[in-house]
Short mmCIF file of C-alpha atoms and ligand atoms in Angstrom, two decimals:
data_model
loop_
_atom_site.label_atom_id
_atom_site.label_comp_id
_atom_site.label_asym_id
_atom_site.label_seq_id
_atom_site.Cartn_x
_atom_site.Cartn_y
_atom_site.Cartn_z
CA UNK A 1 -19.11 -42.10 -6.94
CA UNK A 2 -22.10 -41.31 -5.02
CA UNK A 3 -21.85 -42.68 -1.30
CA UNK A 4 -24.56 -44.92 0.61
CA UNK A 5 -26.83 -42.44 2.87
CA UNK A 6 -25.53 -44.55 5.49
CA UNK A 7 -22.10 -43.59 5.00
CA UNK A 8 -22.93 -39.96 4.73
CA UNK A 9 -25.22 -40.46 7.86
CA UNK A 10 -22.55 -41.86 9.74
CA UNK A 11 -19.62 -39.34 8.89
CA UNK A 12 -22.32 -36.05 9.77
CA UNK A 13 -23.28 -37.96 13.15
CA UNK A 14 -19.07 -38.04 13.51
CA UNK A 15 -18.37 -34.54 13.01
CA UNK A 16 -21.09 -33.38 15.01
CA UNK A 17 -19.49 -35.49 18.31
CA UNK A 18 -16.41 -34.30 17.84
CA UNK A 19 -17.51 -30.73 17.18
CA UNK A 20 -18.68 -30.68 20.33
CA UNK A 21 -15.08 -31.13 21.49
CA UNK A 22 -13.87 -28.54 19.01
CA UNK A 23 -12.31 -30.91 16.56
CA UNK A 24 -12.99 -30.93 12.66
CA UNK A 25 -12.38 -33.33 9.94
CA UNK A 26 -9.51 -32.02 7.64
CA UNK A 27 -10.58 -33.94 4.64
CA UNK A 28 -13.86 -32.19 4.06
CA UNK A 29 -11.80 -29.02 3.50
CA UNK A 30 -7.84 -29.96 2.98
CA UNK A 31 -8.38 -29.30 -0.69
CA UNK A 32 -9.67 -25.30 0.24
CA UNK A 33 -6.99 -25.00 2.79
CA UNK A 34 -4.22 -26.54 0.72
CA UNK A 35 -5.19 -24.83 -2.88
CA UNK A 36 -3.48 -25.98 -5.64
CA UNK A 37 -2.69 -22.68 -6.53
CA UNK A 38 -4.04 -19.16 -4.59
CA UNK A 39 -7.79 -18.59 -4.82
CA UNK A 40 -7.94 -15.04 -3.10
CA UNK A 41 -11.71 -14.52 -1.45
CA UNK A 42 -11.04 -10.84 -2.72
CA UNK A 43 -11.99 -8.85 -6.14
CA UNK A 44 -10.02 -6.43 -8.42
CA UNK A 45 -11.68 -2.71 -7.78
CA UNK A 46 -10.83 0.69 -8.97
CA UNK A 47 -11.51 3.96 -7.34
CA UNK A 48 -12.10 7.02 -10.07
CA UNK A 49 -10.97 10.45 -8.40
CA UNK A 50 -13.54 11.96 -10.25
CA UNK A 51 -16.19 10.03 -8.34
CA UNK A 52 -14.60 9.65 -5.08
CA UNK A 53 -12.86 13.44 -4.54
CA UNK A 54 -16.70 15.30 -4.02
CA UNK A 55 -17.43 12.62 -0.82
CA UNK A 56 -13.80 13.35 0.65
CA UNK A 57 -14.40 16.92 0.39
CA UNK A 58 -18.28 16.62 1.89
CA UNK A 59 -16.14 14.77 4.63
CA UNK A 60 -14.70 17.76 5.33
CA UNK A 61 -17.54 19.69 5.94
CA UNK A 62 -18.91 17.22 8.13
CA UNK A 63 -15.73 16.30 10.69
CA UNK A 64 -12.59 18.14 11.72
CA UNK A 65 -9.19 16.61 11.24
CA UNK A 66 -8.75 16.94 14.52
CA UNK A 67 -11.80 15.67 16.02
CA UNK A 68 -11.84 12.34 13.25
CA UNK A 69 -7.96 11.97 14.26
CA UNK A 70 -7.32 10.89 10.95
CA UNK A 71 -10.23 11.87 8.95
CA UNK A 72 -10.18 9.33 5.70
CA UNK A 73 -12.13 7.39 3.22
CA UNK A 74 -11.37 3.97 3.16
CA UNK A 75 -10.72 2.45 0.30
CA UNK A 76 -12.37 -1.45 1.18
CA UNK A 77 -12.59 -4.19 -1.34
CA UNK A 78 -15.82 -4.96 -2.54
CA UNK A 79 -15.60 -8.55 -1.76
CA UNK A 80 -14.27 -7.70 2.21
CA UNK A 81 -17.42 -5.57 3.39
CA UNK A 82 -16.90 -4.40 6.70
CA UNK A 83 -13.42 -4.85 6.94
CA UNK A 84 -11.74 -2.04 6.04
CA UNK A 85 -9.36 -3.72 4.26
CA UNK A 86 -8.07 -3.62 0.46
CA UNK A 87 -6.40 -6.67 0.17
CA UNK A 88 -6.40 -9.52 3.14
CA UNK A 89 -3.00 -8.03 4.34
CA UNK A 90 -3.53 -4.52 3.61
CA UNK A 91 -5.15 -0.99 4.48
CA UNK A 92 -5.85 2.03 2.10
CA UNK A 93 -7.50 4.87 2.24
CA UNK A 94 -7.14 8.33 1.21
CA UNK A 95 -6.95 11.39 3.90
CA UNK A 96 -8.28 15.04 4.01
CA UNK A 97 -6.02 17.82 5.64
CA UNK A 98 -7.68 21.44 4.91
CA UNK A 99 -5.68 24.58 5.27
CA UNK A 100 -4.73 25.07 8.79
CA UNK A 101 -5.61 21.65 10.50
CA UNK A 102 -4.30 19.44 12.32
CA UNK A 103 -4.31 15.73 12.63
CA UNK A 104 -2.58 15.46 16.39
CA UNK A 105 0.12 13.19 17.45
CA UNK A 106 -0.11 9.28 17.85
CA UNK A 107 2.03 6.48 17.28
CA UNK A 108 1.30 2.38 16.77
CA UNK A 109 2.90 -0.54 15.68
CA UNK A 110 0.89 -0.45 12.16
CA UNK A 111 3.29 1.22 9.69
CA UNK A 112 1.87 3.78 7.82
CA UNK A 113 3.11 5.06 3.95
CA UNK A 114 1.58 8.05 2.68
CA UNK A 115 1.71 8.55 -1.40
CA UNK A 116 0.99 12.21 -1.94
CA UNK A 117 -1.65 12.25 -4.53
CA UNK A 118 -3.29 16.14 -4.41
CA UNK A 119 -2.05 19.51 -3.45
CA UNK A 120 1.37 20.47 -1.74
CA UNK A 121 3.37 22.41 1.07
CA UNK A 122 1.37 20.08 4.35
CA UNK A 123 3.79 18.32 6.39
CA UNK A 124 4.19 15.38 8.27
CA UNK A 125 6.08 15.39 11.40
CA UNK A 126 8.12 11.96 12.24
CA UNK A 127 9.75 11.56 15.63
CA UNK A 128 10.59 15.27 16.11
CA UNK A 129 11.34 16.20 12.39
CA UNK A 130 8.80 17.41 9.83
CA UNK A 131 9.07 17.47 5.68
CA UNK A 132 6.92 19.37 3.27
CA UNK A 133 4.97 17.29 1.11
CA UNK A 134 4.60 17.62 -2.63
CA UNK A 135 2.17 15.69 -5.06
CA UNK A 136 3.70 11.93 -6.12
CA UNK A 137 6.04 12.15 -2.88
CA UNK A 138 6.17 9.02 -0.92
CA UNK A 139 6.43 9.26 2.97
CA UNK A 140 6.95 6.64 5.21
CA UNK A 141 5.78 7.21 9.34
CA UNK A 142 7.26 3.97 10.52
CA UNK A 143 6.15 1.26 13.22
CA UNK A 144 6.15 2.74 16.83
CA UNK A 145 7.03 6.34 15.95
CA UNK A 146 5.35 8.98 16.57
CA UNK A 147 3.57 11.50 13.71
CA UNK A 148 1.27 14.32 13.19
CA UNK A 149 -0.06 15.91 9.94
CA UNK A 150 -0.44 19.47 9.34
CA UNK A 151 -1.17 21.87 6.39
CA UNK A 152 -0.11 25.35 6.69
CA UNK A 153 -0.72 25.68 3.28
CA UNK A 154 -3.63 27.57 1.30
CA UNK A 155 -5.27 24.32 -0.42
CA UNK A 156 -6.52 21.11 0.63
CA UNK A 157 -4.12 18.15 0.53
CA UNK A 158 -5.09 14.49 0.14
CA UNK A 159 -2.80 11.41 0.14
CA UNK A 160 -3.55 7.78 -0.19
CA UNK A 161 -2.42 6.09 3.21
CA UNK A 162 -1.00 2.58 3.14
CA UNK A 163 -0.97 0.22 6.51
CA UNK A 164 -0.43 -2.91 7.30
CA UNK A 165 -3.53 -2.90 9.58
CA UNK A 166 -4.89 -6.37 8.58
CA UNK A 167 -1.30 -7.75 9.19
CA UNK A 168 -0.29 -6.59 12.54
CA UNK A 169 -4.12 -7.51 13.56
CA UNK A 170 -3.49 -10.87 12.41
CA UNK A 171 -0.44 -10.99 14.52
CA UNK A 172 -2.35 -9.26 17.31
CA UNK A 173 0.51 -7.30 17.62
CA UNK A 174 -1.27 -3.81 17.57
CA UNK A 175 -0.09 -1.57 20.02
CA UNK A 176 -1.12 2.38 20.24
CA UNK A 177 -0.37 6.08 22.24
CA UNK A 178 -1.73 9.41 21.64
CA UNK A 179 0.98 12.13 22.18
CA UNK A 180 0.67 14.36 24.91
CA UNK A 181 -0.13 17.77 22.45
CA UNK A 182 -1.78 17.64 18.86
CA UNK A 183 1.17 18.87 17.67
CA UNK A 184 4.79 17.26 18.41
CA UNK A 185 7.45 18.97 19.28
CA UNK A 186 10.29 19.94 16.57
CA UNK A 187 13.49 18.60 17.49
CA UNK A 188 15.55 17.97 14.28
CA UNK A 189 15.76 20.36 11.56
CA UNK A 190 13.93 20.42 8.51
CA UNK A 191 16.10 18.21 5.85
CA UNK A 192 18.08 16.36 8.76
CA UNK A 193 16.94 13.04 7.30
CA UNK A 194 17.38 13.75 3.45
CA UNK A 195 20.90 15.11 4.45
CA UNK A 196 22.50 12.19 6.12
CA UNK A 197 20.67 9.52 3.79
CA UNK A 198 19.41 10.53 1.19
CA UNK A 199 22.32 10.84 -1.40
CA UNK A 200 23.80 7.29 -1.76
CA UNK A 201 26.05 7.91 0.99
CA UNK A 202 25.48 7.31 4.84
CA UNK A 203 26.99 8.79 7.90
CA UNK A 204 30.58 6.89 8.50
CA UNK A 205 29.77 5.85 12.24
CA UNK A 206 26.13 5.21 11.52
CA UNK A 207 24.11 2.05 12.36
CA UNK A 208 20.87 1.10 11.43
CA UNK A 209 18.81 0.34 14.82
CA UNK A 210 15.92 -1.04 12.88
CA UNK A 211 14.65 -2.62 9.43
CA UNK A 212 12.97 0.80 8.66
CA UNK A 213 14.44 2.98 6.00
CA UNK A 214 15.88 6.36 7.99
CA UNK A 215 14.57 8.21 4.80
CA UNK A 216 11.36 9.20 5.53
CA UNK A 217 10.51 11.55 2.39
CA UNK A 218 11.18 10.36 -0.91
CA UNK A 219 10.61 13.01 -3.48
CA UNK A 220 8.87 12.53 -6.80
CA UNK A 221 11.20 15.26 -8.30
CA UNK A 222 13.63 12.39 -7.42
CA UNK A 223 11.60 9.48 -8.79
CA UNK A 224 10.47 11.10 -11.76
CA UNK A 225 14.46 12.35 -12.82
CA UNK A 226 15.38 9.00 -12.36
CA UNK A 227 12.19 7.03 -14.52
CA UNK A 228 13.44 10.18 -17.21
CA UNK A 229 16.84 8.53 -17.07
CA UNK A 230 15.79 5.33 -17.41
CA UNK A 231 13.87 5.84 -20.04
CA UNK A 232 16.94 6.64 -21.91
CA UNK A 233 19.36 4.34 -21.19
CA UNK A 234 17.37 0.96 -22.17
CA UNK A 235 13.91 -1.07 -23.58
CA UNK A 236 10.81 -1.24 -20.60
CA UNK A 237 10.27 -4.62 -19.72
CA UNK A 238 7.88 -6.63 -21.25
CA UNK A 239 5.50 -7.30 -18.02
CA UNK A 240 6.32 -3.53 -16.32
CA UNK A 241 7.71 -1.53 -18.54
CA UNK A 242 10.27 0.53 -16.53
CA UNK A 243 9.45 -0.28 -12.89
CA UNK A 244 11.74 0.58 -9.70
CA UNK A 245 11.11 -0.60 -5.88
CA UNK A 246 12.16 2.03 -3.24
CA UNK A 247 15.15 1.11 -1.08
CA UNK A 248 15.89 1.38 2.01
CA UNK A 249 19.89 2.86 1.39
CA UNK A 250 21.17 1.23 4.91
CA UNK A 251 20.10 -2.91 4.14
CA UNK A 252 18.88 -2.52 0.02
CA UNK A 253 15.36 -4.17 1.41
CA UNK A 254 12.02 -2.04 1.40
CA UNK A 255 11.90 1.19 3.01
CA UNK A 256 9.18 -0.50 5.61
CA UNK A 257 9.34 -3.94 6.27
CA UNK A 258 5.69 -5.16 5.72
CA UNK A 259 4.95 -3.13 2.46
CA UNK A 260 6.75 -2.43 -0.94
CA UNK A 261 6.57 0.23 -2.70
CA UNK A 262 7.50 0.38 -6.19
CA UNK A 263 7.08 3.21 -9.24
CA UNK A 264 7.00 2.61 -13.07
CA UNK A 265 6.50 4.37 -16.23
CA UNK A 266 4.33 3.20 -18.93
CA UNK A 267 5.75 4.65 -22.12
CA UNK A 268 3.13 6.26 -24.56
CA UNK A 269 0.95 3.38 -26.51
CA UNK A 270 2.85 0.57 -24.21
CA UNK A 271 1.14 -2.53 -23.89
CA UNK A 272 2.21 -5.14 -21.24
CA UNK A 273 2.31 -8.67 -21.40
CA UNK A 274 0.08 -10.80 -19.27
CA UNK A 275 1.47 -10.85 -15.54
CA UNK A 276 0.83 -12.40 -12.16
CA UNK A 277 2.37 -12.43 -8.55
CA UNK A 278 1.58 -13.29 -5.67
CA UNK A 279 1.62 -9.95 -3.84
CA UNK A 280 -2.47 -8.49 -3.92
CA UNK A 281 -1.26 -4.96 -4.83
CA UNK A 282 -2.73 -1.18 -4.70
CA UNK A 283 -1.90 1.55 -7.51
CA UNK A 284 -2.25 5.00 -7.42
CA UNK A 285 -1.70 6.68 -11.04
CA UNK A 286 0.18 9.79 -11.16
CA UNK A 287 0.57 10.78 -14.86
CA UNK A 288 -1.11 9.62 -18.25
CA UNK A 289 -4.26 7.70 -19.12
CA UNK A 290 -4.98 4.55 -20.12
CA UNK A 291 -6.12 0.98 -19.00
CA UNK A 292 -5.41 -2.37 -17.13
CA UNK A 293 -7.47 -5.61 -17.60
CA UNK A 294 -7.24 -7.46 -14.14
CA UNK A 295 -8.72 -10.99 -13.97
CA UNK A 296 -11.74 -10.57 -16.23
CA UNK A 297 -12.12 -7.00 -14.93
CA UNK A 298 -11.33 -3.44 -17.13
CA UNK A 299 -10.28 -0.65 -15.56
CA UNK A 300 -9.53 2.68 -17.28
CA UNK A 301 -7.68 5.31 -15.06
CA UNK A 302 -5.98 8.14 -15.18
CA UNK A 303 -4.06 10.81 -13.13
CA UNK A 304 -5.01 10.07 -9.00
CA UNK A 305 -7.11 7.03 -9.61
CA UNK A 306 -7.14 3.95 -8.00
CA UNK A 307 -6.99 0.43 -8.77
CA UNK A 308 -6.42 -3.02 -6.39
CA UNK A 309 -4.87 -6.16 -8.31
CA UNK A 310 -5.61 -9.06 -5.76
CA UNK A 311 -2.88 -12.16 -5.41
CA UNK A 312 -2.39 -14.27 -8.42
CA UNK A 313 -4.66 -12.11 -10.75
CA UNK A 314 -3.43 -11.61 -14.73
CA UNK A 315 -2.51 -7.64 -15.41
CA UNK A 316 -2.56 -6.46 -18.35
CA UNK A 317 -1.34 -2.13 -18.51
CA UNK A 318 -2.42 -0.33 -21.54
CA UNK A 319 -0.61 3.37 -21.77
CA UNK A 320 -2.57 5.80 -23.83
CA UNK A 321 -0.26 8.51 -22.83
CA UNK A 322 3.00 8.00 -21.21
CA UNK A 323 2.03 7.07 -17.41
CA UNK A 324 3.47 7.03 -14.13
CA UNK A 325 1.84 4.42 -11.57
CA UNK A 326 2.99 4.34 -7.59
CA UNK A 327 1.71 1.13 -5.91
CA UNK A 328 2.52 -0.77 -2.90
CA UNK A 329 1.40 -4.55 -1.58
CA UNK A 330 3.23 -6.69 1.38
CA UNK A 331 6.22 -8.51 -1.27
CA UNK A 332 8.55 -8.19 1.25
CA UNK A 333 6.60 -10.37 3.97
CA UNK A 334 6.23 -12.84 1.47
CA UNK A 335 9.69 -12.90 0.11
CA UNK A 336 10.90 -13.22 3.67
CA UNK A 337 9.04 -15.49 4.26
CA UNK A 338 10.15 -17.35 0.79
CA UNK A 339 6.27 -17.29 -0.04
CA UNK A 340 6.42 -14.30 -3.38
CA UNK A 341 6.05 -15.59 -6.63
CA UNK A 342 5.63 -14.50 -10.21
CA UNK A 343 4.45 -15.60 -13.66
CA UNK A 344 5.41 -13.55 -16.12
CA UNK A 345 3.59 -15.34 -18.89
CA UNK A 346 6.61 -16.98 -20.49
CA UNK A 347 8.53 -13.65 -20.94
O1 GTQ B 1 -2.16 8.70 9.71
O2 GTQ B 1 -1.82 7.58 11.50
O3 GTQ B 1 -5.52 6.06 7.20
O4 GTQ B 1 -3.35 5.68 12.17
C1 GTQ B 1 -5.41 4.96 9.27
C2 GTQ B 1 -4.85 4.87 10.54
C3 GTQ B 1 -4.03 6.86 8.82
C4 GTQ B 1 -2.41 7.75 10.45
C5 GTQ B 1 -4.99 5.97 8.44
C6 GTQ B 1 -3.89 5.77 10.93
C7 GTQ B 1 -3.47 6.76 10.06
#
């Protein structure tokens, strides 16, 4: 029902006076920030490797690891220009190490996962202890401690890096140190994390100090054995097909506590059925070929592309091949936070 003038005269007199004391009236917006159901302000966009891999290595002609710091493409949504974010709560972007550079020492609060997605033998250092990095490895450089990247090997190496940049800003919580050398020293042998943690089993007198998973490298070889075994011992799902989250072995949450991370296997000619959550959520495809309609968007991918599936969007996965995809989002906030949930279409 249209309103008099008058009345609409009267209320836009109103909130100008009180805008002038910093006051707003909720009921010309309670409906956008109470939605009836999420409306994310982002986009679904995909990344081809093909396209992007030419500008990260021009990148490398152009800047030194150790003069960029951290010398990466970001990977921003579309509908977030400027913001160097992916989703509203997350960071991506994929980073350049050439043979024998260096990206020096630092630590922050932001928590950083790395998803190895080309080449092999470059390390990451974590508080004193490095590991060797191999393609579809996923390593974790935790809030507050410090890490440096180096590649001693003969190729280039390039990993997608996940943060929870947007989240920590939001908190204002970001906090930051650059190490004294580019390098940190080695204090722990190579393996010393893997050993103690990494086999189901902990150390008898150990206790967790933190939420953070003391695995930092989780091994594809690893991964991949146990999607293979899987595979064997039962049907996929209907909405993921065979789909694990990484653990953190000491509390069974995620190995960082703002982002999960999660791998699953397609099987050859698999077709999902429609699915939604509320987690906005990056993938990084590591075997196969095929497709994934997201929202009224088509992406086809294969082997180190990219792909962001905002909050509340409808997947659909399409395997050509049999296909591996890696991805991460911020579930665990929301589940904490008794926020996360699904639709998986009836099934
Ligand atoms: O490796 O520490 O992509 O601090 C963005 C910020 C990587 C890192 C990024 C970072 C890092």
């Amino acid at each position: 029902m249209a309103k008099p003038a008058t009345v609409n005269n009267a209320r836009r007199d109103f909130y100008e006076r009180i805008g002038s004391l910093s006051m707003a009236p909720l009921w010309e917006s309670l409906h956008q920030l109470v939605p009836p159901q999420p409306a994310p302000k982002y986009q679904p966009a995909s990344w081809s490797y093909d396209a992007v891999r030419p500008f990260l290595m021009e990148s490398g002609t152009l800047i030194t690891a150790k003069e960029a710091v951290r010398r990466v493409l970001i990977l921003e949504n579309p509908a977030m220009p400027g913001s160097a974010c992916i989703t509203p709560t997350l960071y991506a972007g994929l980073q350049l190490i050439l043979p024998g550079e260096v990206a020096p020492s630092h630590r922050h609060t932001q928590s950083a996962l790395r998803f190895i997605v080309e080449g092999e033998g470059a390390y990451t250092a974590v508080d004193g202890e490095r590991t060797i990095m191999h393609e579809g490895d996923f390593v974790i450089t935790p809030t507050w401690t410090w890490h440096d990247h180096g590649n001693d090997s003969s190729r280039p190496m390039v990993w997608l890096d996940g943060l929870d940049i947007p989240l920590v800003a939001m908190f204002n919580a970001g906090f930051a140190d650059n190490g004294e050398s580019d390098e940190q020293a080695v204090t722990t042998p190579q393996g010393t994390s893997d050993a103690r943690y990494a086999s189901g089993l902990l150390p008898v007198d150990w206790k967790p100090s933190r939420q953070t998973s003391p695995i930092f490298n989780y091994p594809y070889a690893r991964t991949r054995e146990a999607l293979h075994r899987l595979v064997k011992v039962g049907p996929p799902d209907a909405c993921h097909g065979y789909k694990l989250r990484y653990v953190n072995p000491a509390n069974g949450g995620a190995p960082i506590a703002t982002m999960g991370t999660f791998m699953q296997l397609l099987p050859e000619g698999f077709a999902s059925a429609p699915y939604r959550c509320t987690d906005g959520t990056v993938f990084s495809v590591v075997e196969g070929q095929g497709e994934s309609r997201v929202g009224d968007k088509t992406f086809r991918w294969k082997k180190r592309d990219h792909f962001v599936v905002p909050s509340w969007a409808t997947v659909v996965h399409q395997a050509t091949d049999e296909s591996v995809l890696f991805s991460f989002s911020d579930r665990p906030v929301q589940e904490r936070l008794d926020l996360w949930r699904e639709d998986r279409g009836g099934r």
